[in-house]
PDB file of C-alpha atoms and ligand atoms in Angstrom:
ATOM      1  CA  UNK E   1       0.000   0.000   0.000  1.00 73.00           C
ATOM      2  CA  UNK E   2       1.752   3.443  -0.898  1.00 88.00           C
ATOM      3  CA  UNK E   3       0.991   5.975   1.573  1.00 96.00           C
ATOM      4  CA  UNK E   4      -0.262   9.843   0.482  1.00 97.00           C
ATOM      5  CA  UNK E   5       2.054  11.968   1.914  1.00 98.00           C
ATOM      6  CA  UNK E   6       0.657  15.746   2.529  1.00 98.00           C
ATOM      7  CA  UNK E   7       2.201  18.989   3.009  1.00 98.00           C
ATOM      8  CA  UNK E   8       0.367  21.513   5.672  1.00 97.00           C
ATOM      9  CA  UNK E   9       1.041  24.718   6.518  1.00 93.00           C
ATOM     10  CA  UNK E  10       1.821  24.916  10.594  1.00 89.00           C
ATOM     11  CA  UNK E  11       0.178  28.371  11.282  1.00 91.00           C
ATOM     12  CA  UNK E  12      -3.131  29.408  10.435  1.00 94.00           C
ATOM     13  CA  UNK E  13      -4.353  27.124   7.608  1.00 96.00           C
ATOM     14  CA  UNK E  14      -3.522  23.667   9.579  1.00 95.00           C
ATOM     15  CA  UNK E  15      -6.637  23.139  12.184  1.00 95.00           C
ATOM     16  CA  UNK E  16      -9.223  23.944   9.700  1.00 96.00           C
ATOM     17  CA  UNK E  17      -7.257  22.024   7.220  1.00 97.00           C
ATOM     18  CA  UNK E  18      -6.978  18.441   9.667  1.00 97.00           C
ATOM     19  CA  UNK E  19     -10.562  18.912  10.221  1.00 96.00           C
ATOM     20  CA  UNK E  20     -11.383  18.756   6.856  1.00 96.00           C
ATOM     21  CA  UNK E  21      -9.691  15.618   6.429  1.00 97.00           C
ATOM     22  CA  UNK E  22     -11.216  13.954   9.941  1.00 97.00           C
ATOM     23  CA  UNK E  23     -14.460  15.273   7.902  1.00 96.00           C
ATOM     24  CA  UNK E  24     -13.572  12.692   5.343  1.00 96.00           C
ATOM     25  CA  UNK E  25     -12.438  10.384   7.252  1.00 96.00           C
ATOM     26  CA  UNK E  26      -8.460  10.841   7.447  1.00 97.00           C
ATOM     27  CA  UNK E  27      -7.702  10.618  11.181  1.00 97.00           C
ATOM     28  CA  UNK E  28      -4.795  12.593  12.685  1.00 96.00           C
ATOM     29  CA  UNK E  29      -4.975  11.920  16.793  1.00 95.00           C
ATOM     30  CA  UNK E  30      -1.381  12.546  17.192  1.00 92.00           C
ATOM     31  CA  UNK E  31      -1.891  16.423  15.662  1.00 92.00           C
ATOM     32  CA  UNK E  32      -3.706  17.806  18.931  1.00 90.00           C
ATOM     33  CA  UNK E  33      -0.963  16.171  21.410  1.00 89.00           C
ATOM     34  CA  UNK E  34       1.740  18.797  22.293  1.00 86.00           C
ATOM     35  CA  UNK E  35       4.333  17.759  20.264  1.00 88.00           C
ATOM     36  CA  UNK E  36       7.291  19.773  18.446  1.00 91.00           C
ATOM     37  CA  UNK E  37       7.110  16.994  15.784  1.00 93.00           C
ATOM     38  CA  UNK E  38       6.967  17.542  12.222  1.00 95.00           C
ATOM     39  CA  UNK E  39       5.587  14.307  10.337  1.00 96.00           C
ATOM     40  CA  UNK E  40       2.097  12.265  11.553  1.00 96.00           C
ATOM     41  CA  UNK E  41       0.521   8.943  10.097  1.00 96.00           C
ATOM     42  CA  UNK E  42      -2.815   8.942   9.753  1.00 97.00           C
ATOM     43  CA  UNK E  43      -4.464   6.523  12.184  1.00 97.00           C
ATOM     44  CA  UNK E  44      -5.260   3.938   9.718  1.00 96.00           C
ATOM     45  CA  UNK E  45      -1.532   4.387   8.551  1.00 96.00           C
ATOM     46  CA  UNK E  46      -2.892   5.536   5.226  1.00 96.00           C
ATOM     47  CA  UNK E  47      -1.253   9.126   4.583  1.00 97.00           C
ATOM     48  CA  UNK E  48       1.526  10.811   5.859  1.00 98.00           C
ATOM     49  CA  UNK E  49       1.199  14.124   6.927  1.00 98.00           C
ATOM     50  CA  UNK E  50       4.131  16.786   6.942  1.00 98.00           C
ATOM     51  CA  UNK E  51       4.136  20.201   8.781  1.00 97.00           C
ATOM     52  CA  UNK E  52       6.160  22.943   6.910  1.00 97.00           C
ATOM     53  CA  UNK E  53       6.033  27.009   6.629  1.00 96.00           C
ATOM     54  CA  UNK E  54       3.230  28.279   4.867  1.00 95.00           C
ATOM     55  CA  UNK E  55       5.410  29.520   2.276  1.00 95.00           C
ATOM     56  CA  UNK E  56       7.708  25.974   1.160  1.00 97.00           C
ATOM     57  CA  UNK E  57       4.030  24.117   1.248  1.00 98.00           C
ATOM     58  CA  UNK E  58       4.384  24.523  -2.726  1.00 98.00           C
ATOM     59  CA  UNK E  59       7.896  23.370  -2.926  1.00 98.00           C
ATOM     60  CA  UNK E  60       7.415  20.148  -1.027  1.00 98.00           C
ATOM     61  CA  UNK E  61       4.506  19.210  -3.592  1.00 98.00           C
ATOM     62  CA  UNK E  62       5.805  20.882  -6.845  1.00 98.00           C
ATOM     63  CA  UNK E  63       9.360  18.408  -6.153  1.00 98.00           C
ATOM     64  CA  UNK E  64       6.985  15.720  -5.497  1.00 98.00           C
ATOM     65  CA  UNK E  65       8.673  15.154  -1.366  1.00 98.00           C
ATOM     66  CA  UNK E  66       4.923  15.360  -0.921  1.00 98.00           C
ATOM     67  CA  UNK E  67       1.609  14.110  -3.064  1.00 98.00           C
ATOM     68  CA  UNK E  68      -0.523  16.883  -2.048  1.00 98.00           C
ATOM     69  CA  UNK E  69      -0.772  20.135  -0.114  1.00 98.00           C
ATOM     70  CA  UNK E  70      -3.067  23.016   1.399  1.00 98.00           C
ATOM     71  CA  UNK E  71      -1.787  25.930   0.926  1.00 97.00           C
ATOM     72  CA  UNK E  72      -3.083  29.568  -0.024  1.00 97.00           C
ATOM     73  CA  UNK E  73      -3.296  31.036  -2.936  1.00 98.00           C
ATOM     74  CA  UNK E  74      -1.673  34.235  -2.174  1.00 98.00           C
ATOM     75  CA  UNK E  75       2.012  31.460  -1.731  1.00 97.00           C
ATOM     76  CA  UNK E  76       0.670  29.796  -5.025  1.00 97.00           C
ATOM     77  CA  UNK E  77       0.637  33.097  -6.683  1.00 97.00           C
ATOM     78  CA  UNK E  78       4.295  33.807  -5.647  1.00 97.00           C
ATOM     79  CA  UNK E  79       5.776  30.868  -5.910  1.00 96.00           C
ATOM     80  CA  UNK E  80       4.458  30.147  -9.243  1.00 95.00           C
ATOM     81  CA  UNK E  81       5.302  26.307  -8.431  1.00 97.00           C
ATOM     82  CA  UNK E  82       4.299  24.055 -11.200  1.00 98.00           C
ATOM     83  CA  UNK E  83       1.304  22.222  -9.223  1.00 98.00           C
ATOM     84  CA  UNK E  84      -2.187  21.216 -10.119  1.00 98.00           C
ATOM     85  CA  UNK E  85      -4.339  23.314  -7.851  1.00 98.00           C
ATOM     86  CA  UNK E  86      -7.488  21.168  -7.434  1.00 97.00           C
ATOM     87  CA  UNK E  87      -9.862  22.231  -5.102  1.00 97.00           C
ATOM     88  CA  UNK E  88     -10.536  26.467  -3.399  1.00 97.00           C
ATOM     89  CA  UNK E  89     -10.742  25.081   0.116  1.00 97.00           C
ATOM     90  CA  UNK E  90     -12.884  28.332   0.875  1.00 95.00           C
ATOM     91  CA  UNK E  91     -11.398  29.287   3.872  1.00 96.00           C
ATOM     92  CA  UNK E  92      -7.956  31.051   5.101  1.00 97.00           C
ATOM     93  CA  UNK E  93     -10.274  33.927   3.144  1.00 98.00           C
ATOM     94  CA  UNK E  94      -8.544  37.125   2.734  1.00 98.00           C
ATOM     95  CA  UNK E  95      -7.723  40.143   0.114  1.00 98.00           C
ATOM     96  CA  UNK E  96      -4.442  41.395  -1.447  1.00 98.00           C
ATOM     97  CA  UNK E  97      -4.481  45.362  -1.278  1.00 98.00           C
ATOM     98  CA  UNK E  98      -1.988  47.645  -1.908  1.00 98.00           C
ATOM     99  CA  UNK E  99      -2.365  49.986   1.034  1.00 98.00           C
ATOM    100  CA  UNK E 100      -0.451  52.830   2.678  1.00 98.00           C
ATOM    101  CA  UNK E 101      -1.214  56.374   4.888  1.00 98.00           C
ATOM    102  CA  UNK E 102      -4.058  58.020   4.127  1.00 97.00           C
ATOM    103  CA  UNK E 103      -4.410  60.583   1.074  1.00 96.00           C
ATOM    104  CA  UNK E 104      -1.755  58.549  -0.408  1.00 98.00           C
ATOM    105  CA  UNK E 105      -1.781  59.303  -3.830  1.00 97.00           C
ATOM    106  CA  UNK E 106       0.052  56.562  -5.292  1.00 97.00           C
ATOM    107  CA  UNK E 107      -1.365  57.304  -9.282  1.00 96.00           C
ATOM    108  CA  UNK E 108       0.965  60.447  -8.674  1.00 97.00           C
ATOM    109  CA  UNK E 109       4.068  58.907  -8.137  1.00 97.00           C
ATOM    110  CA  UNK E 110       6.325  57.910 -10.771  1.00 97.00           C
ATOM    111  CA  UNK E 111       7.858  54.887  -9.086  1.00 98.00           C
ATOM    112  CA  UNK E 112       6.419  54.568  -5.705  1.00 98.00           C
ATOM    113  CA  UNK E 113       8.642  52.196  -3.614  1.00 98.00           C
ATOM    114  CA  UNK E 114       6.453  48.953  -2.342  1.00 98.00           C
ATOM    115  CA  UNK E 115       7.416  46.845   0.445  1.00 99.00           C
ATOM    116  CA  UNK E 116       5.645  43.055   0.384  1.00 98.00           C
ATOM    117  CA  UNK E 117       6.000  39.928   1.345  1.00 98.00           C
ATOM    118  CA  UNK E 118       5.076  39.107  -2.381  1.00 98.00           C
ATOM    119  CA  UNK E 119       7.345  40.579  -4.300  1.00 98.00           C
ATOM    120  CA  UNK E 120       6.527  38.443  -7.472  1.00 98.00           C
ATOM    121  CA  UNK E 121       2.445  39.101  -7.174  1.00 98.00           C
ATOM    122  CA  UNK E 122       3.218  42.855  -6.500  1.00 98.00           C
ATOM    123  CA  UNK E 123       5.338  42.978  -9.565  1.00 98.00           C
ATOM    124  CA  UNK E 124       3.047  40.840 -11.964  1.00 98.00           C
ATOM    125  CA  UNK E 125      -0.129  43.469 -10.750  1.00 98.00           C
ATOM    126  CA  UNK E 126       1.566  46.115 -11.399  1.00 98.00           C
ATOM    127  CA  UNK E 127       3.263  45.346 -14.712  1.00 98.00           C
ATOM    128  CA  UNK E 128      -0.302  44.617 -15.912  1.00 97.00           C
ATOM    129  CA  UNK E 129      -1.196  47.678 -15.021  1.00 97.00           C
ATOM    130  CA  UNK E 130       1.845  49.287 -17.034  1.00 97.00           C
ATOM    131  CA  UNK E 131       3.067  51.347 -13.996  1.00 98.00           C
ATOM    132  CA  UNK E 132       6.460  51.248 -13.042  1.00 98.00           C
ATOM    133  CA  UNK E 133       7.461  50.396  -9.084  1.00 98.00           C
ATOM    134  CA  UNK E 134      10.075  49.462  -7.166  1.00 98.00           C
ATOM    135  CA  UNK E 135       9.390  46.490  -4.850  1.00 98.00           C
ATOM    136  CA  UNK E 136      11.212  46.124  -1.353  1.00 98.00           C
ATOM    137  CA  UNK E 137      11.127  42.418  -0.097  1.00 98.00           C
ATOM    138  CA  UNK E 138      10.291  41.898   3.673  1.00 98.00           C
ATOM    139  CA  UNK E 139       9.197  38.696   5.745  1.00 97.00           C
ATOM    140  CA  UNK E 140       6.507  40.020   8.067  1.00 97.00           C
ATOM    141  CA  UNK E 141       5.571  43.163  10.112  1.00 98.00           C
ATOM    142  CA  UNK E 142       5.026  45.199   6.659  1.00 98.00           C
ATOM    143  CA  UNK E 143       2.855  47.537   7.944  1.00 98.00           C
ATOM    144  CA  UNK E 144       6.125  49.351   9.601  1.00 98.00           C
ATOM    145  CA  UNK E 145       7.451  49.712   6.014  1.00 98.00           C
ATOM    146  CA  UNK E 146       5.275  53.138   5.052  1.00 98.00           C
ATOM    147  CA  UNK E 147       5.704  54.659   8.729  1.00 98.00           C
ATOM    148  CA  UNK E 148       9.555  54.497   8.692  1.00 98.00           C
ATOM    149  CA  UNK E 149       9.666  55.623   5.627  1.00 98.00           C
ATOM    150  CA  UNK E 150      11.163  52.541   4.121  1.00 98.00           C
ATOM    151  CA  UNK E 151       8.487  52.323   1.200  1.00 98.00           C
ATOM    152  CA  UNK E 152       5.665  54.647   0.335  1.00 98.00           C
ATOM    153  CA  UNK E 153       3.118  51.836   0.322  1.00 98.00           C
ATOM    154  CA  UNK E 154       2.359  48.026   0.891  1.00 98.00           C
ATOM    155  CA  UNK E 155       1.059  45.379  -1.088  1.00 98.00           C
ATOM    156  CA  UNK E 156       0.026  42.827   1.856  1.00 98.00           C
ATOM    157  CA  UNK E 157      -3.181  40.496   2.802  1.00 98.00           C
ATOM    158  CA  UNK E 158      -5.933  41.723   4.508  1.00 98.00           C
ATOM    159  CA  UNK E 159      -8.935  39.641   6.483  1.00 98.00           C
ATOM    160  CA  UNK E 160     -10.096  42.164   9.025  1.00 98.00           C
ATOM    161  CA  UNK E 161      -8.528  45.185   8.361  1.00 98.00           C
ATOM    162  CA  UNK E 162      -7.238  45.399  12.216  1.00 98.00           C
ATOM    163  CA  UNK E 163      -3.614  45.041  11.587  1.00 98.00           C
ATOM    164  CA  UNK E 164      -4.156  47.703   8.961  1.00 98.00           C
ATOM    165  CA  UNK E 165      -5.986  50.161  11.661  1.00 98.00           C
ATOM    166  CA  UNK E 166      -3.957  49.633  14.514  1.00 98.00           C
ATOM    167  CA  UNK E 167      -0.700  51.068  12.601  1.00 98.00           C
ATOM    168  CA  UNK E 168      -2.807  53.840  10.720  1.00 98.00           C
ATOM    169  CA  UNK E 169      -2.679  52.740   7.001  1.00 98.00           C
ATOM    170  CA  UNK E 170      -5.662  52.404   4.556  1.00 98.00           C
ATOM    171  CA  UNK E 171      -6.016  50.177   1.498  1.00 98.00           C
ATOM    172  CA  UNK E 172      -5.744  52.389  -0.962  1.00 98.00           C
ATOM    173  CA  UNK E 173      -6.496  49.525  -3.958  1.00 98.00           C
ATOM    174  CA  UNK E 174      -8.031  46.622  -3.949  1.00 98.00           C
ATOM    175  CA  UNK E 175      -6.329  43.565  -6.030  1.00 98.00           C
ATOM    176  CA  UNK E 176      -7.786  40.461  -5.697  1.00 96.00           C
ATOM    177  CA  UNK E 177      -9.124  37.570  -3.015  1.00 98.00           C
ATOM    178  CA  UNK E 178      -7.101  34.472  -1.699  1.00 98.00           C
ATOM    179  CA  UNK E 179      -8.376  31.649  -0.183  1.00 98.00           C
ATOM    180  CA  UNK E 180      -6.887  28.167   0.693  1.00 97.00           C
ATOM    181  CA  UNK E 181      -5.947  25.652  -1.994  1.00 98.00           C
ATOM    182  CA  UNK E 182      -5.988  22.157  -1.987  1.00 98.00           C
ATOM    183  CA  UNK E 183      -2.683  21.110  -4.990  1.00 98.00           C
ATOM    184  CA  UNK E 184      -1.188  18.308  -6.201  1.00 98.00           C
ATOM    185  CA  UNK E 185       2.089  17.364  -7.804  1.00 98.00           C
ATOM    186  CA  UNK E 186       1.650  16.142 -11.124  1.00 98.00           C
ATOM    187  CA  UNK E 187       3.365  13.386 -11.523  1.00 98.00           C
ATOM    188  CA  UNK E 188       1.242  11.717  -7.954  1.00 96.00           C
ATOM    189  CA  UNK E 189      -1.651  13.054  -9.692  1.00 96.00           C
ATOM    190  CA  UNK E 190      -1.393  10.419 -11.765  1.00 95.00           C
ATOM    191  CA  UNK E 191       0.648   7.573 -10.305  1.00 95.00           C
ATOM    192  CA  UNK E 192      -0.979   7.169  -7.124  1.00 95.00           C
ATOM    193  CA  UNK E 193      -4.474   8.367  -8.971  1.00 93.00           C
ATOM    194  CA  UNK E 194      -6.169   5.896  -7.491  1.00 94.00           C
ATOM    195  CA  UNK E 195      -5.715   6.793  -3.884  1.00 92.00           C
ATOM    196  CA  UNK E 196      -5.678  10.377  -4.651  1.00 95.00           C
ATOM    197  CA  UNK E 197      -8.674  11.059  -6.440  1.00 95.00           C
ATOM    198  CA  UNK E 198     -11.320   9.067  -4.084  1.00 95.00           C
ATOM    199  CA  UNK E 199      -9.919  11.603  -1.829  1.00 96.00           C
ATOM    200  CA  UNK E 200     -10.202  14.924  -3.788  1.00 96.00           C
ATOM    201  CA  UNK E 201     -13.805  13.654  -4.527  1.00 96.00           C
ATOM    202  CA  UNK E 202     -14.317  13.136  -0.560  1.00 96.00           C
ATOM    203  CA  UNK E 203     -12.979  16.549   0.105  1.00 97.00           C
ATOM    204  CA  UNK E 204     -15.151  18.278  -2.913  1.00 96.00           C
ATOM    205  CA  UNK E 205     -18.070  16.685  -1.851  1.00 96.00           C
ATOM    206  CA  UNK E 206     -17.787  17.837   1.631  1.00 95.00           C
ATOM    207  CA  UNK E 207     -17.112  20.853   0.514  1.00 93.00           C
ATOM    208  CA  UNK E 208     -20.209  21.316  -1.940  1.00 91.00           C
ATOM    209  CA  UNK E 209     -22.515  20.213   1.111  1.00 90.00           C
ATOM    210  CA  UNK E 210     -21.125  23.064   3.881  1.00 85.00           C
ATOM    211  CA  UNK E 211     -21.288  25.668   1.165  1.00 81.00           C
ATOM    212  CA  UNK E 212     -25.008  23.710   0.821  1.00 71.00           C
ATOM    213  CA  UNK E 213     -25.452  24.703   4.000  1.00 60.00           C
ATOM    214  CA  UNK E 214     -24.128  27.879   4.553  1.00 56.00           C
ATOM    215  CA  UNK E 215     -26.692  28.644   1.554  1.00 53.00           C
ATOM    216  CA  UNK E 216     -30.002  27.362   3.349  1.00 52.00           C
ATOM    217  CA  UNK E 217     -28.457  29.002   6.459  1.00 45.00           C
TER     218      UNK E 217
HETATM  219  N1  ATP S 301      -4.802  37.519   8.418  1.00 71.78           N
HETATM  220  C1  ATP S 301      -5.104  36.471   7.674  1.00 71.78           C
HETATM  221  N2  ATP S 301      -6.365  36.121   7.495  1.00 71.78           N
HETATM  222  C2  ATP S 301      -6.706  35.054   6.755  1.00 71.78           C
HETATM  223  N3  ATP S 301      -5.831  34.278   6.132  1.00 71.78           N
HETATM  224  C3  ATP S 301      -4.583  34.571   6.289  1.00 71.78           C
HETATM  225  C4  ATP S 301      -4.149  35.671   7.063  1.00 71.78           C
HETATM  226  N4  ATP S 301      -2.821  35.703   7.048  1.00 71.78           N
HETATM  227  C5  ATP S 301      -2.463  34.657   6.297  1.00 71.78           C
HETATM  228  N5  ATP S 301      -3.511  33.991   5.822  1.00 71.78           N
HETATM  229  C6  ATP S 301      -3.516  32.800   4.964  1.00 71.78           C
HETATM  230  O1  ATP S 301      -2.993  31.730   5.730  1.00 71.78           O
HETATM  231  C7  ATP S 301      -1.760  31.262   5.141  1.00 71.78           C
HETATM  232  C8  ATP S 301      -0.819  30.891   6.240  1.00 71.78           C
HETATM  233  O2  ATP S 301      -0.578  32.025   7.027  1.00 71.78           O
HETATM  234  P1  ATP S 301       0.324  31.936   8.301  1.00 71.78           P
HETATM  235  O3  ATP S 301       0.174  33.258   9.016  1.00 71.78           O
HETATM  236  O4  ATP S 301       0.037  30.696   9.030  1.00 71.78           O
HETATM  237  O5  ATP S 301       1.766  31.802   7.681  1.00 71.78           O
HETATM  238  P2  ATP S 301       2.808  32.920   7.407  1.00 71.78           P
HETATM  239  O6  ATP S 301       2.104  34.169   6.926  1.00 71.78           O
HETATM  240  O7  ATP S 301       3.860  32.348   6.520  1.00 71.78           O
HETATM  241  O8  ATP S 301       3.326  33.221   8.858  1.00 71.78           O
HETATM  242  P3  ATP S 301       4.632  32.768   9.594  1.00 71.78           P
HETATM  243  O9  ATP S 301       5.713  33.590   8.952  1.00 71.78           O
HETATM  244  O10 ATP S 301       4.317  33.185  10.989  1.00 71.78           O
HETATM  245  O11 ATP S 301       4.791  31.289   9.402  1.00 71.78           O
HETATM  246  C9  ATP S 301      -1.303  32.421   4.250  1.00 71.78           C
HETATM  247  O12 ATP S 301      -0.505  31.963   3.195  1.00 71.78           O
HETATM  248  C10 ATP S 301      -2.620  32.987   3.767  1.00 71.78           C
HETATM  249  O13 ATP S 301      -3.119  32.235   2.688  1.00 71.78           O
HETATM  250  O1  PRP S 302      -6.413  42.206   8.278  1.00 71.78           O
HETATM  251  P1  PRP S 302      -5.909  41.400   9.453  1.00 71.78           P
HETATM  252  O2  PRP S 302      -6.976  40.484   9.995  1.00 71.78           O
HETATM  253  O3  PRP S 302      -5.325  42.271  10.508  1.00 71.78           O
HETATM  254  O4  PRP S 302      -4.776  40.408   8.912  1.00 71.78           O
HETATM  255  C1  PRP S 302      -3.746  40.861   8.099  1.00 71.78           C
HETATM  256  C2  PRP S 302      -2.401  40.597   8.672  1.00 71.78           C
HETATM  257  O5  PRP S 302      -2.177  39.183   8.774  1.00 71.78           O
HETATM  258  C3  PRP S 302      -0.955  38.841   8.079  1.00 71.78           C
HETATM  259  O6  PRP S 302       0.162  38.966   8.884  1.00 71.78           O
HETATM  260  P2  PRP S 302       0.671  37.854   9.902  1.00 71.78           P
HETATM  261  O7  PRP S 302      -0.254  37.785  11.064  1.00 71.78           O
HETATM  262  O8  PRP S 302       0.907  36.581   9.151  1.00 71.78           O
HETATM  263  O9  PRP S 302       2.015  38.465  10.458  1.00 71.78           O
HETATM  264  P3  PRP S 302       3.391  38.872   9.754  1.00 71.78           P
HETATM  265  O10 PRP S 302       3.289  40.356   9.538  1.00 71.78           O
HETATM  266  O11 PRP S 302       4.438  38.539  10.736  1.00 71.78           O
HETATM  267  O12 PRP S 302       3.544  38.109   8.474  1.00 71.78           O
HETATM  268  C4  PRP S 302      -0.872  39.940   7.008  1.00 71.78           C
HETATM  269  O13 PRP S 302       0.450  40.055   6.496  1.00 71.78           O
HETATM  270  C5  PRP S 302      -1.345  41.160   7.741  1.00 71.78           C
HETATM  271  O14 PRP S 302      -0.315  41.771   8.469  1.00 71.78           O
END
């Protein structure tokens, strides 16, 4: 029996995403014991599941270390791994903006300086939009970037706007939503097919019902 080995993000996209798979039927027991360790079996021994940053989730399943992955879309986007994406999980919901101080007007600057933790989606937007930037790659805490004067604005995600609020910046353009994706590496997509697809199908299924309900809610 091969096992399905699965890449999950550790922060905010793993409980939701483990209890989408106990939905199906994919036990993880070991995942709520205080542990510091990085790989659980399933209990029926079936899959393999491996913790990683949010950010290498994409690597581990584009170089095929593991089958499939959750991982959101706003990673996907910059990472541009070559992955099937199969299923929008629908949650881990939130917006790329480009935001920044208030009044900011960004359309009058020739080549506004942008701090992200996306460098590759920032530059991709605005290319498309034929305006001419100058990205500044950080790892977290972006909001600081505009008050220290280390860029002039942000390009960042945004669920509730708090972060935003509490450090006195705006959006000042919205780009487009993210949400959590469930991917695939190719070549398992195919080899172990017929492991892998009865459990897309679970997952979809599951899926289809709660957004079901959430309609006749
Ligand atoms: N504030 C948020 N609201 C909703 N979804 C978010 C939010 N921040 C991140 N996400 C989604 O959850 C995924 C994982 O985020 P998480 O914060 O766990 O990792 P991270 O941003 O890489 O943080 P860390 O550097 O602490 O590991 C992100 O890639 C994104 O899709
Ligand atoms: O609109 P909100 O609900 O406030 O969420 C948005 C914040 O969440 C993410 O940061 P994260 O918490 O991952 O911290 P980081 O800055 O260290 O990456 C994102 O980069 C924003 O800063």
């Amino acid at each position: 029996m091969e096992v399905i080995k699965i890449a999950l993000a550790k922060g905010r996209l793993a409980e939701k995403s483990v209890e989408l798979f106990e939905s199906i039927g994919v036990v993880f027991s070991e995942f709520y014991e205080e542990s510091r360790k990085l790989i659980f079996k399933s209990d029926d021994q079936k899959f393999e599941m491996i913790l990683v940053k949010a950010t290498d989730v994409a690597t581990y399943v584009e170089n095929g270390a593991a089958d499939i992955g959750v991982a959101g879309k706003d990673t996907l986007l910059e990472s541009a791994a070559d992955v099937y994406e199969v299923i929008d999980l629908g949650f881990g919901k939130c917006r790329f903006a480009v935001a920044g101080k208030e009044g900011t007007d960004l359309d009058g600057m020739i080549k506004p300086r942008i701090a992200s933790k996306y460098p590759k989606v920032t530059t991709d937007y605005f290319e498309q939009k034929g305006k001419q930037i100058e990205t500044i790659k950080l790892n977290g805490s972006v909001e600081l970037a505009p008050l220290v004067g280390l860029s002039d604005v942000i390009v960042d995600i945004v669920e509730t706007g708090g972060t935003l609020k509490e450090n006195g910046l705006v959006v000042l353009e919205d780009m487009f939503q993210s949400s959590a994706r469930l991917i695939s590496n190719k070549a398992s997509f195919k080899t172990k097919g017929e492991a892998i697809q009865p459990f897309i199908e679970n997952i979809q299924e599951t899926i289809k019902q709660s957004e079901g309900g959430l309609k006749n809610a």
